[in-house]
Coordinates of C-alpha atoms in Angstrom, one line a residue:
M1 CA 114.4 130.2 75.3
T2 CA 115.2 126.7 74.2
E3 CA 116.4 123.8 76.5
A4 CA 119.9 124.3 75.1
D5 CA 119.8 128.1 75.8
L6 CA 118.5 127.9 79.3
I7 CA 121.0 129.3 81.8
H8 CA 120.8 127.5 85.2
T9 CA 121.8 129.2 88.5
P10 CA 124.7 127.5 90.3
D11 CA 122.5 125.7 92.9
Q12 CA 120.6 123.7 90.2
R13 CA 122.8 120.6 90.3
V14 CA 122.0 116.9 90.2
R15 CA 120.9 115.5 93.5
V16 CA 122.1 112.1 94.7
F17 CA 120.0 110.4 97.4
V18 CA 122.1 108.2 99.7
S19 CA 120.4 105.3 101.4
S20 CA 121.8 103.1 104.2
T21 CA 121.5 102.4 107.8
L22 CA 122.9 105.4 109.8
R23 CA 124.9 103.9 112.6
E24 CA 126.3 100.8 111.0
L25 CA 127.6 102.7 108.0
A26 CA 128.4 106.2 109.3
A27 CA 131.9 106.2 107.9
E28 CA 130.8 104.9 104.5
R29 CA 128.0 107.6 104.3
Q30 CA 130.7 110.2 104.9
A31 CA 132.8 108.7 102.1
V32 CA 129.9 108.8 99.7
R33 CA 129.1 112.3 100.7
D34 CA 132.7 113.3 99.9
A35 CA 132.5 111.5 96.5
V36 CA 129.3 113.3 95.5
S37 CA 130.6 116.7 96.7
R38 CA 133.9 116.3 94.8
L39 CA 131.9 115.9 91.6
R40 CA 130.1 119.2 92.5
L41 CA 126.8 117.3 92.8
V42 CA 124.4 117.6 95.8
P43 CA 124.3 114.8 98.4
V44 CA 120.8 114.2 99.7
M45 CA 121.0 112.6 103.1
F46 CA 118.5 112.2 105.9
E47 CA 120.8 113.6 108.6
L48 CA 121.7 116.7 106.7
G49 CA 118.2 118.3 106.8
A50 CA 116.2 117.4 109.9
R51 CA 112.6 118.4 109.6
P52 CA 109.6 118.5 112.0
H53 CA 108.1 115.6 110.1
P54 CA 108.0 111.8 110.6
P55 CA 111.1 110.1 109.1
R56 CA 109.1 108.3 106.5
Q57 CA 107.7 111.5 105.1
V58 CA 111.1 113.1 105.1
Y59 CA 112.9 110.4 103.1
R60 CA 110.0 110.1 100.7
A61 CA 110.0 113.8 100.0
Y62 CA 113.8 113.8 99.6
L63 CA 113.6 110.9 97.1
A64 CA 110.9 112.7 95.1
Q65 CA 113.4 115.5 94.5
S66 CA 116.4 113.4 93.7
Q67 CA 117.8 112.3 90.3
I68 CA 120.2 109.5 91.3
F69 CA 119.9 106.8 94.0
V70 CA 122.9 105.3 95.8
G71 CA 122.3 102.4 98.2
I72 CA 125.0 101.2 100.6
Y73 CA 124.3 97.9 102.5
W74 CA 126.2 95.7 104.9
Q75 CA 124.6 93.5 107.6
S76 CA 121.6 95.3 109.1
Y77 CA 118.2 95.4 107.4
G78 CA 117.1 98.4 109.5
W79 CA 114.2 99.1 111.8
V80 CA 110.7 97.9 110.8
A81 CA 108.0 100.2 112.1
P82 CA 105.0 98.7 113.9
G83 CA 102.4 97.8 111.3
E84 CA 104.8 97.8 108.4
Q85 CA 106.1 94.9 106.4
M86 CA 109.5 96.3 105.4
S87 CA 112.2 98.6 106.8
G88 CA 112.7 102.2 105.8
L89 CA 115.9 100.9 104.1
E90 CA 113.9 98.7 101.7
D91 CA 111.1 101.2 101.3
E92 CA 113.7 103.8 100.1
Y93 CA 114.9 101.3 97.5
Q94 CA 111.4 100.4 96.3
L95 CA 110.6 104.1 96.0
S96 CA 113.7 104.8 93.9
A97 CA 112.2 102.9 90.9
G98 CA 112.7 105.0 87.8
L99 CA 116.0 106.6 89.0
P100 CA 119.4 105.4 88.0
R101 CA 120.5 103.1 90.9
L102 CA 124.1 102.5 92.1
I103 CA 124.3 99.7 94.7
Y104 CA 127.3 99.0 96.9
V105 CA 127.5 96.0 99.3
K106 CA 130.2 95.8 102.0
S107 CA 132.0 92.5 102.4
P108 CA 132.6 90.3 104.4
A109 CA 129.3 90.3 106.2
P110 CA 129.2 87.3 108.6
K111 CA 126.2 88.5 110.5
R112 CA 124.0 89.7 107.6
E113 CA 120.3 89.7 108.6
P114 CA 118.1 87.3 106.5
Q115 CA 115.8 90.0 105.4
L116 CA 118.7 92.1 104.0
A117 CA 120.1 89.0 102.3
A118 CA 116.8 88.3 100.6
M119 CA 116.5 92.0 99.5
L120 CA 120.1 91.9 98.1
G121 CA 119.2 88.7 96.3
R122 CA 116.4 90.4 94.5
I123 CA 118.6 93.4 93.7
E124 CA 121.4 91.2 92.3
T125 CA 119.1 89.5 89.8
D126 CA 118.1 92.9 88.2
D127 CA 120.4 93.4 85.3
R128 CA 119.4 97.1 85.1
I129 CA 121.2 98.0 88.3
T130 CA 124.9 98.6 89.0
Y131 CA 125.9 96.3 91.8
Q132 CA 129.4 96.3 93.4
H133 CA 131.2 95.0 96.5
F134 CA 133.6 97.0 98.6
S135 CA 135.6 96.5 101.8
D136 CA 136.3 99.9 103.3
P137 CA 135.2 103.5 103.0
A138 CA 138.2 104.6 100.9
E139 CA 137.4 101.9 98.3
L140 CA 133.7 102.9 98.4
Q141 CA 134.6 106.5 97.7
R142 CA 136.6 105.6 94.6
L143 CA 133.9 103.4 93.3
V144 CA 131.2 106.0 93.8
E145 CA 133.2 108.8 92.2
N146 CA 134.0 106.6 89.2
D147 CA 130.4 105.3 88.7
L148 CA 128.8 108.7 89.0
A149 CA 131.3 110.1 86.5
V150 CA 130.5 107.2 84.1
L151 CA 126.7 107.7 84.6
L152 CA 126.9 111.4 83.9
S153 CA 129.1 110.8 80.9
E154 CA 126.5 108.4 79.5
R155 CA 123.9 111.1 80.0
F156 CA 126.1 113.7 78.3
A157 CA 126.5 111.3 75.3
M158 CA 122.8 111.6 74.8
V159 CA 123.3 115.1 73.4
S160 CA 122.9 115.0 69.7
A161 CA 125.2 116.5 67.2
S162 CA 122.9 119.5 67.1
G163 CA 123.5 120.2 70.7
V164 CA 119.9 119.5 71.8
L165 CA 119.5 117.2 74.8
D166 CA 117.4 114.1 74.1
Q167 CA 114.0 114.1 75.8
A168 CA 115.2 111.6 78.5
P169 CA 116.2 113.4 81.7
L170 CA 117.5 111.5 84.8
A171 CA 114.0 111.7 86.2
G172 CA 110.6 112.1 84.6
A173 CA 111.0 109.8 81.6
L174 CA 107.9 107.8 80.8
P175 CA 108.2 104.3 82.2
V176 CA 108.2 101.4 79.8
P177 CA 106.0 98.6 81.0
A178 CA 107.5 95.1 81.0
T179 CA 104.4 93.5 79.5
P180 CA 102.1 94.4 76.6
L181 CA 98.8 96.1 77.2
V182 CA 95.8 93.8 76.8
G183 CA 92.3 95.0 75.7
R184 CA 92.7 98.7 76.0
D185 CA 93.0 99.9 72.3
H186 CA 89.5 101.5 72.4
E187 CA 90.2 103.4 75.6
A188 CA 93.7 104.6 74.6
K189 CA 92.2 105.9 71.3
A190 CA 89.4 107.6 73.1
I191 CA 91.9 109.4 75.4
A192 CA 93.9 110.5 72.4
D193 CA 90.8 111.8 70.7
L194 CA 89.9 113.8 73.8
V195 CA 93.3 115.5 73.6
L196 CA 93.9 115.8 69.9
G197 CA 90.3 116.0 68.7
E198 CA 88.5 117.9 71.4
G199 CA 91.4 119.9 72.7
A200 CA 91.1 118.6 76.3
R201 CA 94.0 119.8 78.4
L202 CA 93.2 118.0 81.7
V203 CA 92.1 114.4 81.4
N204 CA 91.5 112.5 84.6
L205 CA 91.5 108.7 84.4
T206 CA 89.4 107.5 87.4
G207 CA 88.4 104.1 88.7
P208 CA 88.9 101.8 91.6
G209 CA 92.2 100.4 92.6
G210 CA 93.4 97.7 90.3
V211 CA 91.4 98.7 87.3
G212 CA 94.5 99.6 85.3
K213 CA 94.5 103.5 85.3
T214 CA 98.3 103.8 85.3
R215 CA 98.9 101.2 82.6
L216 CA 96.3 102.9 80.4
A217 CA 97.7 106.4 81.0
L218 CA 101.2 105.2 80.0
E219 CA 99.8 103.7 76.8
A220 CA 97.9 106.8 76.0
A221 CA 100.8 109.0 76.7
S222 CA 103.2 107.0 74.5
R223 CA 100.7 107.3 71.6
L224 CA 100.3 111.1 72.2
G225 CA 104.0 111.8 72.7
A226 CA 104.8 112.5 69.1
G227 CA 102.4 115.4 69.1
F228 CA 104.3 117.3 71.8
G229 CA 107.4 119.1 70.8
D230 CA 108.8 119.1 74.3
G231 CA 108.0 115.5 75.0
V232 CA 106.3 113.7 77.8
R233 CA 107.1 113.8 81.5
F234 CA 105.9 111.4 84.2
A235 CA 105.6 112.0 88.0
D236 CA 104.5 109.2 90.3
L237 CA 102.9 111.0 93.3
A238 CA 102.3 107.9 95.4
P239 CA 105.5 108.4 97.4
V240 CA 104.6 112.1 98.0
P241 CA 103.2 112.2 101.5
A242 CA 101.4 115.6 101.4
A243 CA 99.9 118.0 98.9
E244 CA 102.4 120.8 99.7
L245 CA 105.2 118.5 98.4
V246 CA 103.7 118.0 95.0
P247 CA 105.3 121.1 93.4
A248 CA 108.8 119.8 94.3
A249 CA 107.9 116.3 92.9
V250 CA 106.7 117.8 89.6
A251 CA 109.8 120.0 89.4
A252 CA 112.0 116.9 89.9
A253 CA 110.1 115.1 87.1
L254 CA 110.8 118.0 84.8
G255 CA 114.5 118.0 85.8
L256 CA 114.3 121.4 87.5
S257 CA 116.5 122.2 90.5
T258 CA 114.4 124.6 92.5
S259 CA 113.1 124.8 96.0
G260 CA 111.3 126.9 98.6
S261 CA 109.1 129.8 97.6
R262 CA 110.5 129.8 94.0
V263 CA 109.3 126.4 93.1
I264 CA 105.8 127.3 91.7
T265 CA 107.1 130.4 89.9
D266 CA 110.0 128.3 88.4
L267 CA 107.5 125.7 87.3
E268 CA 105.3 128.2 85.5
T269 CA 108.3 129.9 83.9
Y270 CA 109.7 126.6 82.6
L271 CA 106.3 125.4 81.3
R272 CA 105.0 128.6 79.8
P273 CA 106.8 128.4 76.4
R274 CA 106.6 124.6 76.1
R275 CA 104.3 122.1 74.3
L276 CA 104.5 119.3 76.9
L277 CA 102.4 116.3 78.1
L278 CA 102.6 115.8 81.9
V279 CA 101.4 112.5 83.4
L280 CA 100.6 112.8 87.1
D281 CA 100.0 109.3 88.5
N282 CA 98.2 108.5 91.8
F283 CA 96.8 111.9 92.5
E284 CA 94.0 110.8 94.9
H285 CA 95.8 111.2 98.2
V286 CA 97.2 114.7 97.3
R287 CA 94.0 116.3 96.0
G288 CA 94.8 119.4 97.9
A289 CA 97.4 120.1 95.1
A290 CA 94.6 120.4 92.5
P291 CA 94.8 124.2 92.5
L292 CA 98.5 123.9 91.7
L293 CA 97.6 121.9 88.6
A294 CA 95.0 124.4 87.6
G295 CA 97.5 127.2 88.0
L296 CA 100.1 125.5 85.8
L297 CA 97.5 124.8 83.1
S298 CA 96.5 128.5 83.2
A299 CA 100.1 129.7 83.0
A300 CA 101.2 127.3 80.2
P301 CA 98.8 127.2 77.3
G302 CA 100.9 124.4 75.6
L303 CA 100.7 122.1 78.7
V304 CA 98.4 119.0 78.7
A305 CA 97.9 117.0 81.9
L306 CA 97.0 113.3 82.0
V307 CA 96.1 112.4 85.6
T308 CA 95.3 109.1 87.3
S309 CA 93.2 109.3 90.4
R310 CA 90.5 107.2 92.2
S311 CA 88.4 110.4 92.5
V312 CA 87.5 113.5 90.4
L313 CA 89.5 116.7 91.0
R314 CA 86.6 119.1 90.5
L315 CA 88.6 121.5 88.4
G316 CA 87.4 123.6 85.5
G317 CA 88.1 122.0 82.2
E318 CA 88.6 118.6 83.7
H319 CA 87.5 115.7 81.5
E320 CA 86.8 112.7 83.6
F321 CA 87.6 109.4 81.9
P322 CA 86.2 106.5 84.0
V323 CA 88.4 103.5 83.2
P324 CA 86.1 100.5 82.8
A325 CA 86.9 96.9 83.8
L326 CA 88.0 94.5 81.1
P327 CA 85.1 92.8 79.3
F328 CA 84.3 89.2 80.4
P329 CA 81.8 86.5 79.4
E330 CA 78.3 87.0 80.9
A331 CA 76.9 84.4 83.3
G332 CA 75.2 81.5 81.6
A333 CA 76.8 82.1 78.2
E334 CA 78.2 79.1 76.4
T335 CA 81.9 79.4 76.7
D336 CA 84.5 77.4 74.8
A337 CA 88.1 78.4 74.3
A338 CA 87.5 80.2 71.0
V339 CA 84.7 82.3 72.4
A340 CA 86.4 83.0 75.7
Q341 CA 89.5 84.2 74.0
T342 CA 87.5 87.1 72.4
Y343 CA 87.2 88.7 75.8
A344 CA 90.0 90.9 77.1
A345 CA 89.7 89.7 80.7
V346 CA 90.2 86.1 79.6
R347 CA 93.1 87.0 77.3
L348 CA 94.8 88.8 80.2
F349 CA 94.4 85.8 82.4
V350 CA 95.8 83.5 79.8
E351 CA 98.8 85.6 79.1
R352 CA 99.8 86.1 82.7
A353 CA 99.0 82.4 83.5
H354 CA 101.2 81.3 80.6
A355 CA 104.0 83.6 81.9
A356 CA 103.8 82.0 85.4
A357 CA 103.3 78.4 84.1
P358 CA 104.5 78.0 80.5
E359 CA 102.6 74.7 80.1
F360 CA 99.2 76.5 80.8
K361 CA 96.8 76.7 77.8
L362 CA 93.2 77.8 77.5
T363 CA 91.2 74.7 76.4
D364 CA 87.5 73.9 76.1
A365 CA 87.8 72.0 79.4
N366 CA 89.0 75.0 81.4
A367 CA 87.5 77.9 79.5
A368 CA 84.3 78.1 81.5
A369 CA 86.3 78.1 84.8
V370 CA 88.6 80.9 83.5
A371 CA 85.6 82.9 82.3
Q372 CA 83.9 82.6 85.7
I373 CA 87.1 83.6 87.5
C374 CA 87.3 86.8 85.4
R375 CA 83.6 87.4 86.1
R376 CA 83.9 86.8 89.8
L377 CA 86.9 89.3 89.8
D378 CA 84.8 91.9 88.1
G379 CA 87.2 92.2 85.2
L380 CA 89.7 94.0 87.4
P381 CA 93.2 93.6 85.7
L382 CA 95.1 93.5 89.0
A383 CA 92.9 90.9 90.5
I384 CA 93.0 88.8 87.3
E385 CA 96.8 89.0 87.2
L386 CA 97.1 88.0 90.8
A387 CA 94.8 85.1 90.2
A388 CA 96.6 84.0 87.1
V389 CA 99.9 83.6 88.9
R390 CA 98.2 81.0 91.1
V391 CA 97.9 78.5 88.2
R392 CA 101.4 77.3 89.2
L393 CA 99.7 75.6 92.1
L394 CA 96.0 75.4 91.2
P395 CA 94.3 74.6 87.9
P396 CA 91.4 77.1 87.0
Q397 CA 88.7 74.8 88.5
A398 CA 90.5 74.6 91.8
L399 CA 91.3 78.3 91.8
L400 CA 87.6 79.1 91.2
A401 CA 86.6 77.1 94.2
R402 CA 88.9 79.1 96.4
L403 CA 87.7 82.6 95.3
S404 CA 85.3 82.8 98.2
D405 CA 88.4 84.1 100.1
R406 CA 89.8 86.3 97.3
M407 CA 91.5 88.6 99.8
G408 CA 93.6 85.8 101.2
L409 CA 94.1 84.1 97.8
L410 CA 95.1 87.1 95.6
T411 CA 98.6 87.9 97.0
G412 CA 102.1 87.5 95.7
G413 CA 102.2 90.3 93.1
A414 CA 105.4 91.1 91.3
Q415 CA 108.2 92.5 93.5
D416 CA 108.7 95.5 91.2
L417 CA 105.2 96.7 91.9
P418 CA 104.5 99.1 94.7
E419 CA 103.6 97.4 97.9
R420 CA 100.0 98.5 97.7
Q421 CA 99.6 96.6 94.4
Q422 CA 101.2 93.3 95.5
T423 CA 98.0 92.0 97.1
L424 CA 94.3 92.8 96.4
R425 CA 93.8 93.7 100.1
N426 CA 96.7 96.2 100.0
T427 CA 95.2 97.9 97.0
L428 CA 91.8 98.3 98.7
D429 CA 93.4 99.2 102.0
W430 CA 95.0 102.2 100.2
S431 CA 91.7 103.4 99.0
F432 CA 89.9 102.8 102.3
G433 CA 92.6 104.7 104.2
L434 CA 91.9 107.8 102.2
L435 CA 88.3 108.0 103.2
S436 CA 86.7 110.1 105.9
P437 CA 85.4 108.3 109.0
A438 CA 81.8 108.6 107.9
A439 CA 82.7 107.2 104.4
K440 CA 84.6 104.3 106.0
A441 CA 81.6 103.4 108.2
L442 CA 79.1 103.7 105.3
L443 CA 81.2 101.6 102.9
A444 CA 81.5 98.8 105.4
R445 CA 77.7 98.7 105.9
L446 CA 77.1 98.8 102.1
G447 CA 78.6 95.3 102.0
V448 CA 75.3 93.9 103.3
F449 CA 73.6 94.5 100.0
A450 CA 73.5 91.4 97.8
D451 CA 72.7 93.4 94.6
S452 CA 72.0 97.0 93.6
F453 CA 70.2 99.3 96.1
G454 CA 68.4 102.6 96.3
L455 CA 69.1 105.7 98.4
P456 CA 66.3 104.9 100.9
A457 CA 67.9 101.5 101.5
V458 CA 71.3 103.2 102.2
E459 CA 69.6 105.5 104.7
A460 CA 68.0 102.5 106.4
V461 CA 71.3 100.6 107.0
S462 CA 73.4 103.7 107.7
S463 CA 74.7 104.1 111.2
A464 CA 75.2 107.8 110.9
P465 CA 74.6 109.2 114.4
A466 CA 72.4 112.2 115.1
A467 CA 74.8 115.1 115.4
A468 CA 74.7 117.4 118.4
D469 CA 74.4 120.2 115.9
P470 CA 72.1 119.1 113.1
D471 CA 73.2 121.9 110.9
R472 CA 76.7 120.4 110.8
A473 CA 75.6 116.8 110.2
V474 CA 76.8 115.2 106.9
P475 CA 73.7 113.8 105.1
V476 CA 74.0 110.1 104.1
M477 CA 73.4 111.2 100.5
D478 CA 76.6 113.3 100.6
T479 CA 78.6 110.5 102.1
L480 CA 77.3 108.1 99.5
G481 CA 78.2 110.7 96.8
S482 CA 81.8 110.9 98.1
L483 CA 82.1 107.1 97.7
V484 CA 80.8 107.4 94.1
D485 CA 83.4 110.1 93.5
D486 CA 86.1 107.8 94.9
S487 CA 85.1 105.1 92.5
L488 CA 84.1 102.7 95.3
V489 CA 80.3 102.8 94.5
R490 CA 78.9 102.6 91.0
P491 CA 75.7 104.6 90.2
E492 CA 73.2 103.3 87.8
T493 CA 69.5 103.9 86.8
R494 CA 66.6 101.5 86.7
G495 CA 63.1 102.6 85.8
G496 CA 64.2 106.2 86.0
Q497 CA 65.2 105.8 89.6
P498 CA 68.8 106.1 90.9
R499 CA 70.4 102.9 92.2
F500 CA 73.9 102.0 93.3
R501 CA 76.1 98.9 93.3
L502 CA 79.4 97.6 94.7
L503 CA 81.7 95.5 92.6
D504 CA 81.8 92.0 94.1
T505 CA 85.5 92.5 95.0
I506 CA 84.7 95.7 96.8
R507 CA 81.7 94.1 98.5
E508 CA 83.8 91.3 99.9
Y509 CA 86.3 93.8 101.2
A510 CA 83.5 95.9 102.8
L511 CA 82.1 92.9 104.6
D512 CA 85.6 92.2 106.0
R513 CA 85.7 95.7 107.3
L514 CA 82.2 95.3 108.7
R515 CA 83.3 92.2 110.7
Y516 CA 86.4 94.0 111.9
D517 CA 84.5 97.1 113.0
G518 CA 81.9 95.1 115.0
D519 CA 78.7 96.3 113.3
W520 CA 78.0 93.0 111.6
T521 CA 74.8 92.1 113.4
E522 CA 73.2 95.6 113.5
A523 CA 73.9 96.3 109.8
H524 CA 72.3 93.0 108.7
D525 CA 69.4 93.5 111.1
R526 CA 68.7 96.9 109.5
H527 CA 69.0 95.5 106.0
A528 CA 66.6 92.6 106.8
A529 CA 64.1 94.9 108.5
Y530 CA 64.1 97.3 105.5
Y531 CA 63.6 94.7 102.8
L532 CA 61.1 92.6 104.7
A533 CA 59.0 95.7 105.2
L534 CA 59.5 96.7 101.5
A535 CA 58.1 93.3 100.5
E536 CA 54.9 93.8 102.4
P537 CA 52.2 94.9 99.9
A538 CA 50.2 98.0 100.7
E539 CA 46.4 97.9 100.3
P540 CA 46.3 99.3 96.8
E541 CA 49.0 96.8 95.7
L542 CA 46.7 93.9 96.5
H543 CA 44.5 94.7 93.5
D544 CA 45.0 95.4 89.9
P545 CA 46.9 97.3 88.6
G546 CA 48.8 97.8 91.9
Q547 CA 49.9 94.1 91.8
L548 CA 52.2 94.8 88.8
A549 CA 54.0 97.5 90.7
W550 CA 54.4 95.3 93.7
L551 CA 55.7 92.4 91.6
D552 CA 58.1 94.7 89.8
R553 CA 59.5 95.8 93.2
L554 CA 60.0 92.2 94.3
E555 CA 61.8 91.4 91.1
T556 CA 64.1 94.5 91.4
E557 CA 64.9 93.6 95.0
H558 CA 65.0 89.8 94.5
D559 CA 68.6 89.2 95.7
N560 CA 68.4 91.6 98.6
L561 CA 65.0 90.0 99.6
V562 CA 66.6 86.5 99.6
A563 CA 69.5 87.7 101.7
A564 CA 67.2 89.5 104.1
T565 CA 65.0 86.4 104.5
S566 CA 68.0 84.1 105.0
W567 CA 69.4 86.3 107.6
S568 CA 66.1 86.5 109.5
V569 CA 65.5 82.8 109.3
D570 CA 69.0 82.1 110.6
R571 CA 68.4 84.6 113.5
G572 CA 64.9 83.2 114.3
Q573 CA 63.4 86.5 113.6
L574 CA 61.0 85.7 110.8
K575 CA 57.4 85.4 111.8
R576 CA 54.6 83.8 109.8
R577 CA 52.1 86.3 108.6
C578 CA 48.8 85.5 107.0
V579 CA 47.5 87.9 104.3

């Protein structure tokens, strides 16, 4: 059965999410509800379906299943929960990105709160959003009815003369980034080759926060789209609070109206005859929904899934694609403007800096500083973009001098980004919050390493307590493995031996967590004790050929030995020893 032949049951109607403060605009909410119902659409309102869940989870789940967003604002910004930076009202607006938005503002508003005024100012400057004023509920109802009718008419006009609906549903269309992709041609082609050349049906783009997984997935999907007769659909899972709500979010992205026990069956029925590419963004916090994805792939042979996640899903047929950082000039390399411009990390910095400060140019005078900034930021696109914006205030040399506090410096991301991507700390907080308590504790302690490290060193600095039941204790190696899976620790090999490393950006964050958690002194003491003992030569190492092995060990652990020695000297713990 084709899209045009599909017969929907009467309950499968467009859902309109209504956002406003509840008490202040009670009459207006009723007016909007009446307008939506008169058009035989479904009003989605918080008060119509109380659930035994926290309010934030409820409205996020409702939004994930809606196709149109209606915002009504007057004077109140709404309640801001403890520990949050914005009210639920603004959070709902932010989460509605990608949906058609109809915004209505009541006037006059002599007591409008400053936070709401600022929010409306940002909305009013967005020419993609319908923005109107009203004075009473009756006027609002007329406006909403008319605007919804126009919106649906525009969608109806997308039907071609052949009667086939364009592949652009109200929800689920592939987002179009506002800026061009920099330095990812090789990776985008490799993903396309996996799907088209090797027949991969589940490709998981993994990597730490800020490495550009979503942006690469969008580019790869846009290149692959022509090969899928039923198009490409996109679902952002970041707003979905729990794995059990993922089926409804996927259904919404596909334009399906379904619910309850039918949702998985309806998904399988819809997808089974189709050749479709499904992009599932931000899967890491709903990994419990991985069996759903496996089931859909099994039921629908023409389905291909492109997933972004900070961790592997461990599903059969999964092709992990670790997204690398952007290339940057190596330390000590001669770097003029022409050479620096050949590196993708530098080109990204220059493009974003020029957008923020049109007078900015890469020159021989500032090229070395820009290269070092990109190197200090590990080639992470998000960190580079946040740094580049700062050139409005700081030239590259001054910006470089302040990178010792990169968490405090790299803020002020674009307002149309999710909150977790507006500062570097927010991005890493998101990843840290998904870890188990043991993984959180271990990651913080790994910040003491000045360079790569081996598993025995990890065991030496770990604070893992002895369990009352040893059979139930989680070995340090397993906890370290989970951090590798979550893209927070990078494995490598030297001399045939496994070693591990933190990106400098993650290391700084880990040290901040270590200070906060209060284990600073103990972790550094353990690190120093381990490496000072490691530096002591054993008897066979005092003679040839053992001296070479000892010297090789000292070279491998040089940076950690320097850090351990400095710590011990500062603490007055280093004793002179005569050999």
